[in-house]
C-alpha cells in the first residue's frame, strides 16, 4: 500500500502542469478547487436555485430574492447583474400600516356604527318614561314577556343564516355583500321608528337579524386576506375592542337624542331609530363603492406594494382547493370547532 502511494506522489511531482488524479481523489477540498470555472459556476447556480425553492416553500421565512439580471425590484433599484437578499420586515410593516389606516380603520367605523344602532333597542325602552312617551307605552303597554321576545327575536335568524351569509361574502365579493348588509341593516333599523304595534316591531327585529347575519365573520374573512395568520389576532382584537368601546358610548348618545322628545310631534324613541340607522345606510353605500375586495384591488397601494403584499402574505386563492375542499372537511370533523361555536353562542347570544 505504501509503495503504491509513494509511486503516485512521485508521479504527481514529476509533472507539475496537470493535477494528479490520485492526489485529487485523496483530497476532496483541493478537488473542489481543481474543477473548471464553468463547473464551479454551474454548481453555484444549482445551489442558488435550490435555495430559492426552499425559501419559496417556507412560509416562516419572509424574504425577497432579487434576480441577478434585474435592475429594479419591489424594494428599490440596485446595480444590474447583482444578486441581493433583502429582509423585508420594514417594507411589509409599511404595507401593514397602510392597510391598517385604509381597511382596518374603516371596519372600526363600521363596527362602531353597527353596535351603537344594535344596542339602541335597550335604551329605547327606558328613555322618556317620565313624560309617558316611552316605546312600551306607545306600542300598547307591552309586557315583560313581549319585550323579551322583541329583544331575542333578532338572534334567531342571525344564528341560522350566519354561515350562508359568509358563503355569499366569498361568492359576491366582500365589497358588495358587506356593503349590502350595512345598507339594509340601516334601512330596517330606521323602519323601527315607523312601527305602531308589538307585531310591527317584532317583524322589524326579525328582519334586522336576517339583514345583519354574517357581517362579523364576513369582515374577519375579508381582513384575513390582508394579514398573515400571526398578525390577524391583533386586528380582530381591535375590532372587538371597538365594538365594546362604542357600546359604552351608546348610552350617552341615546340620552342626548332623548331630548328631541316631542320635536315635530315625534317621541324620542322614534328619533333614536332614525338618527342611529341613517349612518349605517350611508356607510354601507360608501362601502359598496370604495372597499377593496382583495390585495390586487387595493388602489391605495402602489403596484410595488401590491406585489410585495401578495408575495409576503402568502394569501391563498379563492379557488384554492385548501379553501374549497380540505379545510371544509377538517372543520366538519373537528370537535373543537363545534365546542367553540357552542361556547360563543351561549356566551354572546340570547336564545329566549
mmCIF file of C-alpha atoms in Angstrom:
data_model
loop_
_atom_site.group_PDB
_atom_site.id
_atom_site.type_symbol
_atom_site.label_atom_id
_atom_site.label_comp_id
_atom_site.label_asym_id
_atom_site.label_seq_id
_atom_site.Cartn_x
_atom_site.Cartn_y
_atom_site.Cartn_z
ATOM 1 C CA UNK A 1 0.000 0.000 0.000
ATOM 2 C CA UNK A 2 2.768 2.471 0.962
ATOM 3 C CA UNK A 3 4.609 1.734 -2.242
ATOM 4 C CA UNK A 4 1.556 2.479 -4.300
ATOM 5 C CA UNK A 5 1.083 5.837 -2.534
ATOM 6 C CA UNK A 6 4.757 6.736 -2.935
ATOM 7 C CA UNK A 7 4.670 5.979 -6.636
ATOM 8 C CA UNK A 8 1.557 8.103 -7.020
ATOM 9 C CA UNK A 9 3.132 11.056 -5.247
ATOM 10 C CA UNK A 10 6.329 10.743 -7.327
ATOM 11 C CA UNK A 11 4.261 10.690 -10.499
ATOM 12 C CA UNK A 12 2.480 13.849 -9.418
ATOM 13 C CA UNK A 13 5.713 15.617 -8.532
ATOM 14 C CA UNK A 14 7.242 14.697 -11.859
ATOM 15 C CA UNK A 15 4.577 16.615 -13.784
ATOM 16 C CA UNK A 16 3.573 19.898 -12.078
ATOM 17 C CA UNK A 17 1.480 21.141 -15.024
ATOM 18 C CA UNK A 18 -1.504 18.780 -14.522
ATOM 19 C CA UNK A 19 -3.229 17.669 -11.318
ATOM 20 C CA UNK A 20 -2.752 14.056 -10.414
ATOM 21 C CA UNK A 21 -5.958 12.032 -10.382
ATOM 22 C CA UNK A 22 -4.946 10.004 -7.352
ATOM 23 C CA UNK A 23 -3.862 13.109 -5.443
ATOM 24 C CA UNK A 24 -7.083 14.943 -6.261
ATOM 25 C CA UNK A 25 -9.202 11.953 -5.286
ATOM 26 C CA UNK A 26 -7.466 11.750 -1.904
ATOM 27 C CA UNK A 27 -8.040 15.499 -1.244
ATOM 28 C CA UNK A 28 -11.740 16.390 -1.755
ATOM 29 C CA UNK A 29 -11.260 20.021 -0.742
ATOM 30 C CA UNK A 30 -8.499 20.554 -3.246
ATOM 31 C CA UNK A 31 -10.507 18.613 -5.808
ATOM 32 C CA UNK A 32 -13.311 21.155 -5.428
ATOM 33 C CA UNK A 33 -10.973 23.961 -6.484
ATOM 34 C CA UNK A 34 -9.463 21.933 -9.284
ATOM 35 C CA UNK A 35 -12.832 21.910 -11.075
ATOM 36 C CA UNK A 36 -13.048 24.024 -14.199
ATOM 37 C CA UNK A 37 -14.573 27.529 -13.719
ATOM 38 C CA UNK A 38 -17.680 26.608 -15.709
ATOM 39 C CA UNK A 39 -18.340 23.617 -13.456
ATOM 40 C CA UNK A 40 -17.976 25.759 -10.323
ATOM 41 C CA UNK A 41 -20.418 28.338 -11.718
ATOM 42 C CA UNK A 42 -22.934 25.621 -12.588
ATOM 43 C CA UNK A 43 -22.665 24.255 -9.052
ATOM 44 C CA UNK A 44 -23.258 27.712 -7.569
ATOM 45 C CA UNK A 45 -26.278 28.206 -9.823
ATOM 46 C CA UNK A 46 -27.712 24.877 -8.682
ATOM 47 C CA UNK A 47 -27.221 25.885 -5.046
ATOM 48 C CA UNK A 48 -28.913 29.235 -5.641
ATOM 49 C CA UNK A 49 -31.877 27.609 -7.384
ATOM 50 C CA UNK A 50 -32.226 25.132 -4.532
ATOM 51 C CA UNK A 51 -32.200 27.991 -2.009
ATOM 52 C CA UNK A 52 -34.858 29.808 -3.968
ATOM 53 C CA UNK A 53 -37.127 26.768 -3.970
ATOM 54 C CA UNK A 54 -36.568 26.155 -0.262
ATOM 55 C CA UNK A 55 -37.405 29.721 0.728
ATOM 56 C CA UNK A 56 -40.385 29.861 -1.618
ATOM 57 C CA UNK A 57 -41.860 26.814 0.120
ATOM 58 C CA UNK A 58 -41.061 28.011 3.653
ATOM 59 C CA UNK A 59 -43.803 30.348 4.898
ATOM 60 C CA UNK A 60 -41.852 31.155 8.072
ATOM 61 C CA UNK A 61 -39.137 32.957 6.116
ATOM 62 C CA UNK A 62 -40.165 36.307 4.696
ATOM 63 C CA UNK A 63 -37.509 37.431 2.292
ATOM 64 C CA UNK A 64 -37.375 38.746 -1.216
ATOM 65 C CA UNK A 65 -34.944 37.358 -3.777
ATOM 66 C CA UNK A 66 -33.726 39.796 -6.362
ATOM 67 C CA UNK A 67 -32.939 38.264 -9.732
ATOM 68 C CA UNK A 68 -29.376 38.513 -10.979
ATOM 69 C CA UNK A 69 -30.479 40.008 -14.266
ATOM 70 C CA UNK A 70 -32.993 42.536 -12.934
ATOM 71 C CA UNK A 71 -32.039 46.125 -12.314
ATOM 72 C CA UNK A 72 -35.096 47.098 -10.240
ATOM 73 C CA UNK A 73 -37.465 45.385 -7.832
ATOM 74 C CA UNK A 74 -40.214 45.992 -5.326
ATOM 75 C CA UNK A 75 -37.722 47.135 -2.724
ATOM 76 C CA UNK A 76 -35.796 49.553 -4.913
ATOM 77 C CA UNK A 77 -33.078 49.744 -7.519
ATOM 78 C CA UNK A 78 -29.668 48.120 -7.290
ATOM 79 C CA UNK A 79 -26.801 47.660 -9.660
ATOM 80 C CA UNK A 80 -27.533 45.420 -12.602
ATOM 81 C CA UNK A 81 -26.058 41.964 -12.523
ATOM 82 C CA UNK A 82 -26.073 41.554 -8.734
ATOM 83 C CA UNK A 83 -27.967 39.074 -6.607
ATOM 84 C CA UNK A 84 -29.294 40.634 -3.387
ATOM 85 C CA UNK A 85 -31.137 39.051 -0.500
ATOM 86 C CA UNK A 86 -33.034 41.742 1.439
ATOM 87 C CA UNK A 87 -35.096 41.161 4.583
ATOM 88 C CA UNK A 88 -38.487 42.776 4.016
ATOM 89 C CA UNK A 89 -39.545 43.479 7.603
ATOM 90 C CA UNK A 90 -39.530 47.258 7.150
ATOM 91 C CA UNK A 91 -41.226 47.010 3.785
ATOM 92 C CA UNK A 92 -44.099 44.767 4.761
ATOM 93 C CA UNK A 93 -44.610 46.710 8.013
ATOM 94 C CA UNK A 94 -45.038 49.800 5.881
ATOM 95 C CA UNK A 95 -47.684 47.981 3.845
ATOM 96 C CA UNK A 96 -49.355 46.789 7.066
ATOM 97 C CA UNK A 97 -49.626 50.371 8.286
ATOM 98 C CA UNK A 98 -51.270 51.464 5.054
ATOM 99 C CA UNK A 99 -53.761 48.591 5.214
ATOM 100 C CA UNK A 100 -54.492 49.386 8.860
ATOM 101 C CA UNK A 101 -55.254 53.012 8.029
ATOM 102 C CA UNK A 102 -57.371 52.254 4.994
ATOM 103 C CA UNK A 103 -59.092 48.918 5.751
ATOM 104 C CA UNK A 104 -58.933 48.292 9.492
ATOM 105 C CA UNK A 105 -59.929 51.837 10.473
ATOM 106 C CA UNK A 106 -62.870 51.691 8.070
ATOM 107 C CA UNK A 107 -64.027 48.460 9.689
ATOM 108 C CA UNK A 108 -63.671 50.074 13.107
ATOM 109 C CA UNK A 109 -66.028 52.819 11.948
ATOM 110 C CA UNK A 110 -68.466 50.236 10.581
ATOM 111 C CA UNK A 111 -68.433 48.203 13.798
ATOM 112 C CA UNK A 112 -68.962 51.337 15.877
ATOM 113 C CA UNK A 113 -71.961 52.409 13.777
ATOM 114 C CA UNK A 114 -73.491 48.936 13.870
ATOM 115 C CA UNK A 115 -73.040 48.375 17.585
ATOM 116 C CA UNK A 116 -74.462 51.770 18.513
ATOM 117 C CA UNK A 117 -77.530 51.062 16.382
ATOM 118 C CA UNK A 118 -77.760 47.469 17.613
ATOM 119 C CA UNK A 119 -77.885 48.422 21.287
ATOM 120 C CA UNK A 120 -80.394 51.238 20.905
ATOM 121 C CA UNK A 121 -83.355 48.918 21.479
ATOM 122 C CA UNK A 122 -82.339 48.545 25.134
ATOM 123 C CA UNK A 123 -82.063 52.288 25.632
ATOM 124 C CA UNK A 124 -85.303 52.903 23.742
ATOM 125 C CA UNK A 125 -87.128 51.013 26.486
ATOM 126 C CA UNK A 126 -86.102 53.452 29.220
ATOM 127 C CA UNK A 127 -85.959 56.924 27.662
ATOM 128 C CA UNK A 128 -88.769 59.453 28.201
ATOM 129 C CA UNK A 129 -90.644 57.221 30.636
ATOM 130 C CA UNK A 130 -91.418 60.191 32.869
ATOM 131 C CA UNK A 131 -93.146 62.012 30.014
ATOM 132 C CA UNK A 132 -95.299 58.976 29.250
ATOM 133 C CA UNK A 133 -93.955 58.677 25.695
ATOM 134 C CA UNK A 134 -91.861 55.550 26.136
ATOM 135 C CA UNK A 135 -91.869 52.874 23.452
ATOM 136 C CA UNK A 136 -93.598 50.267 25.618
ATOM 137 C CA UNK A 137 -96.456 52.599 26.416
ATOM 138 C CA UNK A 138 -96.972 53.808 22.865
ATOM 139 C CA UNK A 139 -96.955 50.299 21.407
ATOM 140 C CA UNK A 140 -99.742 49.113 23.692
ATOM 141 C CA UNK A 141 -98.253 48.769 27.178
ATOM 142 C CA UNK A 142 -96.006 45.863 26.297
ATOM 143 C CA UNK A 143 -95.495 43.207 28.956
ATOM 144 C CA UNK A 144 -92.123 41.902 30.100
ATOM 145 C CA UNK A 145 -92.514 38.683 28.106
ATOM 146 C CA UNK A 146 -93.406 40.613 24.953
ATOM 147 C CA UNK A 147 -90.367 42.817 25.364
ATOM 148 C CA UNK A 148 -88.188 39.755 25.924
ATOM 149 C CA UNK A 149 -89.333 38.403 22.553
ATOM 150 C CA UNK A 150 -88.551 41.730 20.899
ATOM 151 C CA UNK A 151 -85.047 41.593 22.327
ATOM 152 C CA UNK A 152 -84.339 37.957 21.438
ATOM 153 C CA UNK A 153 -86.064 37.520 18.056
ATOM 154 C CA UNK A 154 -83.125 39.291 16.442
ATOM 155 C CA UNK A 155 -80.769 36.410 17.308
ATOM 156 C CA UNK A 156 -82.774 33.546 15.806
ATOM 157 C CA UNK A 157 -82.286 34.295 12.075
ATOM 158 C CA UNK A 158 -78.808 35.603 12.815
ATOM 159 C CA UNK A 159 -77.665 32.189 14.051
ATOM 160 C CA UNK A 160 -79.325 30.228 11.245
ATOM 161 C CA UNK A 161 -78.158 32.442 8.362
ATOM 162 C CA UNK A 162 -74.662 33.242 9.611
ATOM 163 C CA UNK A 163 -72.859 30.514 7.646
ATOM 164 C CA UNK A 164 -74.837 31.154 4.452
ATOM 165 C CA UNK A 165 -74.007 34.842 4.626
ATOM 166 C CA UNK A 166 -70.275 34.157 4.886
ATOM 167 C CA UNK A 167 -70.524 31.931 1.807
ATOM 168 C CA UNK A 168 -72.167 34.775 -0.091
ATOM 169 C CA UNK A 169 -69.378 37.074 1.067
ATOM 170 C CA UNK A 170 -66.997 34.812 -0.836
ATOM 171 C CA UNK A 171 -69.243 34.418 -3.885
ATOM 172 C CA UNK A 172 -70.398 38.025 -4.328
ATOM 173 C CA UNK A 173 -67.167 39.682 -3.077
ATOM 174 C CA UNK A 174 -66.799 41.365 0.343
ATOM 175 C CA UNK A 175 -67.309 44.874 -1.019
ATOM 176 C CA UNK A 176 -70.776 44.132 -2.403
ATOM 177 C CA UNK A 177 -72.083 41.796 0.274
ATOM 178 C CA UNK A 178 -70.791 43.584 3.370
ATOM 179 C CA UNK A 179 -71.914 46.925 1.966
ATOM 180 C CA UNK A 180 -75.345 45.412 1.341
ATOM 181 C CA UNK A 181 -75.524 44.206 4.926
ATOM 182 C CA UNK A 182 -74.753 47.676 6.209
ATOM 183 C CA UNK A 183 -77.249 49.463 3.971
ATOM 184 C CA UNK A 184 -80.173 47.082 4.508
ATOM 185 C CA UNK A 185 -79.480 46.889 8.211
ATOM 186 C CA UNK A 186 -79.671 50.670 8.460
ATOM 187 C CA UNK A 187 -82.896 50.834 6.446
ATOM 188 C CA UNK A 188 -84.634 48.208 8.596
ATOM 189 C CA UNK A 189 -83.348 49.874 11.752
ATOM 190 C CA UNK A 190 -84.933 53.134 10.616
ATOM 191 C CA UNK A 191 -88.178 51.296 9.851
ATOM 192 C CA UNK A 192 -88.491 50.534 13.566
ATOM 193 C CA UNK A 193 -89.296 54.207 14.038
ATOM 194 C CA UNK A 194 -92.484 53.748 11.988
ATOM 195 C CA UNK A 195 -93.864 50.802 13.953
ATOM 196 C CA UNK A 196 -97.166 51.295 15.767
ATOM 197 C CA UNK A 197 -97.718 47.896 17.366
ATOM 198 C CA UNK A 198 -95.992 44.999 19.056
ATOM 199 C CA UNK A 199 -96.289 42.844 15.922
ATOM 200 C CA UNK A 200 -94.741 45.527 13.726
ATOM 201 C CA UNK A 201 -91.712 45.940 15.974
ATOM 202 C CA UNK A 202 -91.342 42.164 16.268
ATOM 203 C CA UNK A 203 -91.244 41.791 12.466
ATOM 204 C CA UNK A 204 -88.672 44.587 12.161
ATOM 205 C CA UNK A 205 -86.445 42.968 14.756
ATOM 206 C CA UNK A 206 -86.660 39.605 12.984
ATOM 207 C CA UNK A 207 -85.627 41.043 9.616
ATOM 208 C CA UNK A 208 -82.938 43.058 11.344
ATOM 209 C CA UNK A 209 -81.339 39.752 12.324
ATOM 210 C CA UNK A 210 -81.749 38.487 8.753
ATOM 211 C CA UNK A 211 -80.039 41.596 7.382
ATOM 212 C CA UNK A 212 -77.072 41.587 9.760
ATOM 213 C CA UNK A 213 -76.369 37.847 9.694
ATOM 214 C CA UNK A 214 -72.792 37.067 8.765
ATOM 215 C CA UNK A 215 -71.360 40.561 8.973
ATOM 216 C CA UNK A 216 -68.811 39.972 11.747
ATOM 217 C CA UNK A 217 -67.427 36.667 10.351
ATOM 218 C CA UNK A 218 -67.545 38.130 6.845
ATOM 219 C CA UNK A 219 -65.455 41.083 7.976
ATOM 220 C CA UNK A 220 -62.907 38.755 9.587
ATOM 221 C CA UNK A 221 -62.872 36.659 6.403
ATOM 222 C CA UNK A 222 -62.104 39.780 4.382
ATOM 223 C CA UNK A 223 -59.379 41.022 6.726
ATOM 224 C CA UNK A 224 -57.724 37.597 6.708
ATOM 225 C CA UNK A 225 -56.719 38.237 3.089
ATOM 226 C CA UNK A 226 -54.759 41.297 4.203
ATOM 227 C CA UNK A 227 -52.645 39.890 7.014
ATOM 228 C CA UNK A 228 -50.824 36.621 7.709
ATOM 229 C CA UNK A 229 -52.163 34.398 10.462
ATOM 230 C CA UNK A 230 -49.775 35.626 13.153
ATOM 231 C CA UNK A 231 -50.840 39.259 12.606
ATOM 232 C CA UNK A 232 -54.577 38.614 12.396
ATOM 233 C CA UNK A 233 -55.490 38.185 16.121
ATOM 234 C CA UNK A 234 -54.377 41.727 16.931
ATOM 235 C CA UNK A 235 -56.650 43.164 14.230
ATOM 236 C CA UNK A 236 -59.604 41.077 15.398
ATOM 237 C CA UNK A 237 -58.968 42.241 18.969
ATOM 238 C CA UNK A 238 -59.019 45.861 17.771
ATOM 239 C CA UNK A 239 -62.411 45.309 16.128
ATOM 240 C CA UNK A 240 -63.782 43.656 19.270
ATOM 241 C CA UNK A 241 -62.488 46.499 21.413
ATOM 242 C CA UNK A 242 -64.120 48.997 19.063
ATOM 243 C CA UNK A 243 -67.464 47.250 19.467
ATOM 244 C CA UNK A 244 -67.193 47.294 23.260
ATOM 245 C CA UNK A 245 -65.976 50.887 23.328
ATOM 246 C CA UNK A 246 -68.794 52.103 21.081
ATOM 247 C CA UNK A 247 -71.314 50.245 23.228
ATOM 248 C CA UNK A 248 -70.065 52.176 26.240
ATOM 249 C CA UNK A 249 -70.849 55.459 24.479
ATOM 250 C CA UNK A 250 -74.178 54.392 23.004
ATOM 251 C CA UNK A 251 -75.963 55.224 26.252
ATOM 252 C CA UNK A 252 -74.602 58.776 26.230
ATOM 253 C CA UNK A 253 -75.653 59.264 22.600
ATOM 254 C CA UNK A 254 -79.120 57.854 23.241
ATOM 255 C CA UNK A 255 -79.525 60.080 26.280
ATOM 256 C CA UNK A 256 -78.736 63.129 24.156
ATOM 257 C CA UNK A 257 -81.242 62.051 21.492
ATOM 258 C CA UNK A 258 -83.937 61.664 24.142
ATOM 259 C CA UNK A 259 -84.065 65.459 24.455
ATOM 260 C CA UNK A 260 -85.646 65.551 20.988
ATOM 261 C CA UNK A 261 -88.761 64.052 22.543
ATOM 262 C CA UNK A 262 -91.800 65.917 21.262
ATOM 263 C CA UNK A 263 -89.970 67.749 18.470
ATOM 264 C CA UNK A 264 -92.136 67.659 15.377
ATOM 265 C CA UNK A 265 -94.707 65.655 17.286
ATOM 266 C CA UNK A 266 -92.483 62.555 17.464
ATOM 267 C CA UNK A 267 -91.420 60.771 20.647
ATOM 268 C CA UNK A 268 -87.746 60.404 21.469
ATOM 269 C CA UNK A 269 -87.529 56.674 20.716
ATOM 270 C CA UNK A 270 -88.536 57.254 17.082
ATOM 271 C CA UNK A 271 -85.724 59.792 16.676
ATOM 272 C CA UNK A 272 -83.433 57.219 18.239
ATOM 273 C CA UNK A 273 -84.055 54.660 15.494
ATOM 274 C CA UNK A 274 -83.965 57.259 12.713
ATOM 275 C CA UNK A 275 -80.759 59.032 13.699
ATOM 276 C CA UNK A 276 -78.804 55.883 14.519
ATOM 277 C CA UNK A 277 -79.978 53.903 11.496
ATOM 278 C CA UNK A 278 -79.173 56.577 8.906
ATOM 279 C CA UNK A 279 -75.354 56.443 9.368
ATOM 280 C CA UNK A 280 -75.419 52.689 8.660
ATOM 281 C CA UNK A 281 -77.109 53.338 5.308
ATOM 282 C CA UNK A 282 -74.532 55.967 4.342
ATOM 283 C CA UNK A 283 -71.561 53.840 5.420
ATOM 284 C CA UNK A 284 -72.989 50.812 3.612
ATOM 285 C CA UNK A 285 -73.381 52.684 0.323
ATOM 286 C CA UNK A 286 -69.861 54.105 0.577
ATOM 287 C CA UNK A 287 -68.535 50.605 1.333
ATOM 288 C CA UNK A 288 -70.124 49.219 -1.841
ATOM 289 C CA UNK A 289 -68.106 51.658 -3.944
ATOM 290 C CA UNK A 290 -64.830 52.099 -2.077
ATOM 291 C CA UNK A 291 -63.885 48.961 -0.126
ATOM 292 C CA UNK A 292 -61.184 46.975 -1.988
ATOM 293 C CA UNK A 293 -62.013 43.295 -2.251
ATOM 294 C CA UNK A 294 -58.537 41.775 -2.225
ATOM 295 C CA UNK A 295 -54.887 42.952 -2.229
ATOM 296 C CA UNK A 296 -54.681 43.100 -6.016
ATOM 297 C CA UNK A 297 -57.625 45.558 -5.976
ATOM 298 C CA UNK A 298 -56.100 47.911 -3.399
ATOM 299 C CA UNK A 299 -55.678 51.166 -5.314
ATOM 300 C CA UNK A 300 -54.300 52.914 -2.233
ATOM 301 C CA UNK A 301 -51.190 50.731 -2.607
ATOM 302 C CA UNK A 302 -48.685 51.178 -5.388
ATOM 303 C CA UNK A 303 -48.055 48.318 -7.782
ATOM 304 C CA UNK A 304 -44.800 47.514 -5.988
ATOM 305 C CA UNK A 305 -46.597 47.427 -2.644
ATOM 306 C CA UNK A 306 -49.339 45.192 -4.018
ATOM 307 C CA UNK A 307 -46.707 42.799 -5.352
ATOM 308 C CA UNK A 308 -44.942 42.837 -2.007
ATOM 309 C CA UNK A 309 -48.246 42.242 -0.252
ATOM 310 C CA UNK A 310 -49.051 39.171 -2.321
ATOM 311 C CA UNK A 311 -45.530 37.747 -2.069
ATOM 312 C CA UNK A 312 -45.109 38.187 1.674
ATOM 313 C CA UNK A 313 -48.580 37.492 2.988
ATOM 314 C CA UNK A 314 -48.836 34.069 1.303
ATOM 315 C CA UNK A 315 -52.535 34.671 0.636
ATOM 316 C CA UNK A 316 -54.399 31.613 -0.748
ATOM 317 C CA UNK A 317 -56.510 31.974 -3.845
ATOM 318 C CA UNK A 318 -60.286 31.873 -3.529
ATOM 319 C CA UNK A 319 -60.233 28.960 -5.956
ATOM 320 C CA UNK A 320 -57.571 27.128 -3.949
ATOM 321 C CA UNK A 321 -58.512 23.580 -3.035
ATOM 322 C CA UNK A 322 -57.346 24.328 0.509
ATOM 323 C CA UNK A 323 -60.280 26.705 0.905
ATOM 324 C CA UNK A 324 -62.842 24.721 -1.018
ATOM 325 C CA UNK A 325 -62.050 21.150 -0.012
ATOM 326 C CA UNK A 326 -59.656 20.125 2.715
ATOM 327 C CA UNK A 327 -60.413 22.966 5.144
ATOM 328 C CA UNK A 328 -64.151 22.327 4.930
ATOM 329 C CA UNK A 329 -63.711 18.627 5.670
ATOM 330 C CA UNK A 330 -61.442 19.370 8.604
ATOM 331 C CA UNK A 331 -63.872 21.917 10.046
ATOM 332 C CA UNK A 332 -66.707 19.397 9.740
ATOM 333 C CA UNK A 333 -64.964 16.599 11.649
ATOM 334 C CA UNK A 334 -63.092 18.525 14.336
ATOM 335 C CA UNK A 335 -64.997 18.603 17.607
ATOM 336 C CA UNK A 336 -63.112 21.695 18.719
ATOM 337 C CA UNK A 337 -64.867 23.842 16.124
ATOM 338 C CA UNK A 338 -68.300 22.752 17.367
ATOM 339 C CA UNK A 339 -67.402 23.300 21.014
ATOM 340 C CA UNK A 340 -66.051 26.751 20.204
ATOM 341 C CA UNK A 341 -69.217 27.703 18.333
ATOM 342 C CA UNK A 342 -71.360 26.401 21.185
ATOM 343 C CA UNK A 343 -69.452 28.439 23.753
ATOM 344 C CA UNK A 344 -69.639 31.570 21.616
ATOM 345 C CA UNK A 345 -73.372 31.218 21.105
ATOM 346 C CA UNK A 346 -74.044 30.531 24.784
ATOM 347 C CA UNK A 347 -71.829 33.397 25.809
ATOM 348 C CA UNK A 348 -72.966 36.111 23.414
ATOM 349 C CA UNK A 349 -76.403 35.182 22.076
ATOM 350 C CA UNK A 350 -79.691 35.163 23.959
ATOM 351 C CA UNK A 351 -81.924 32.463 22.532
ATOM 352 C CA UNK A 352 -85.033 33.116 24.586
#
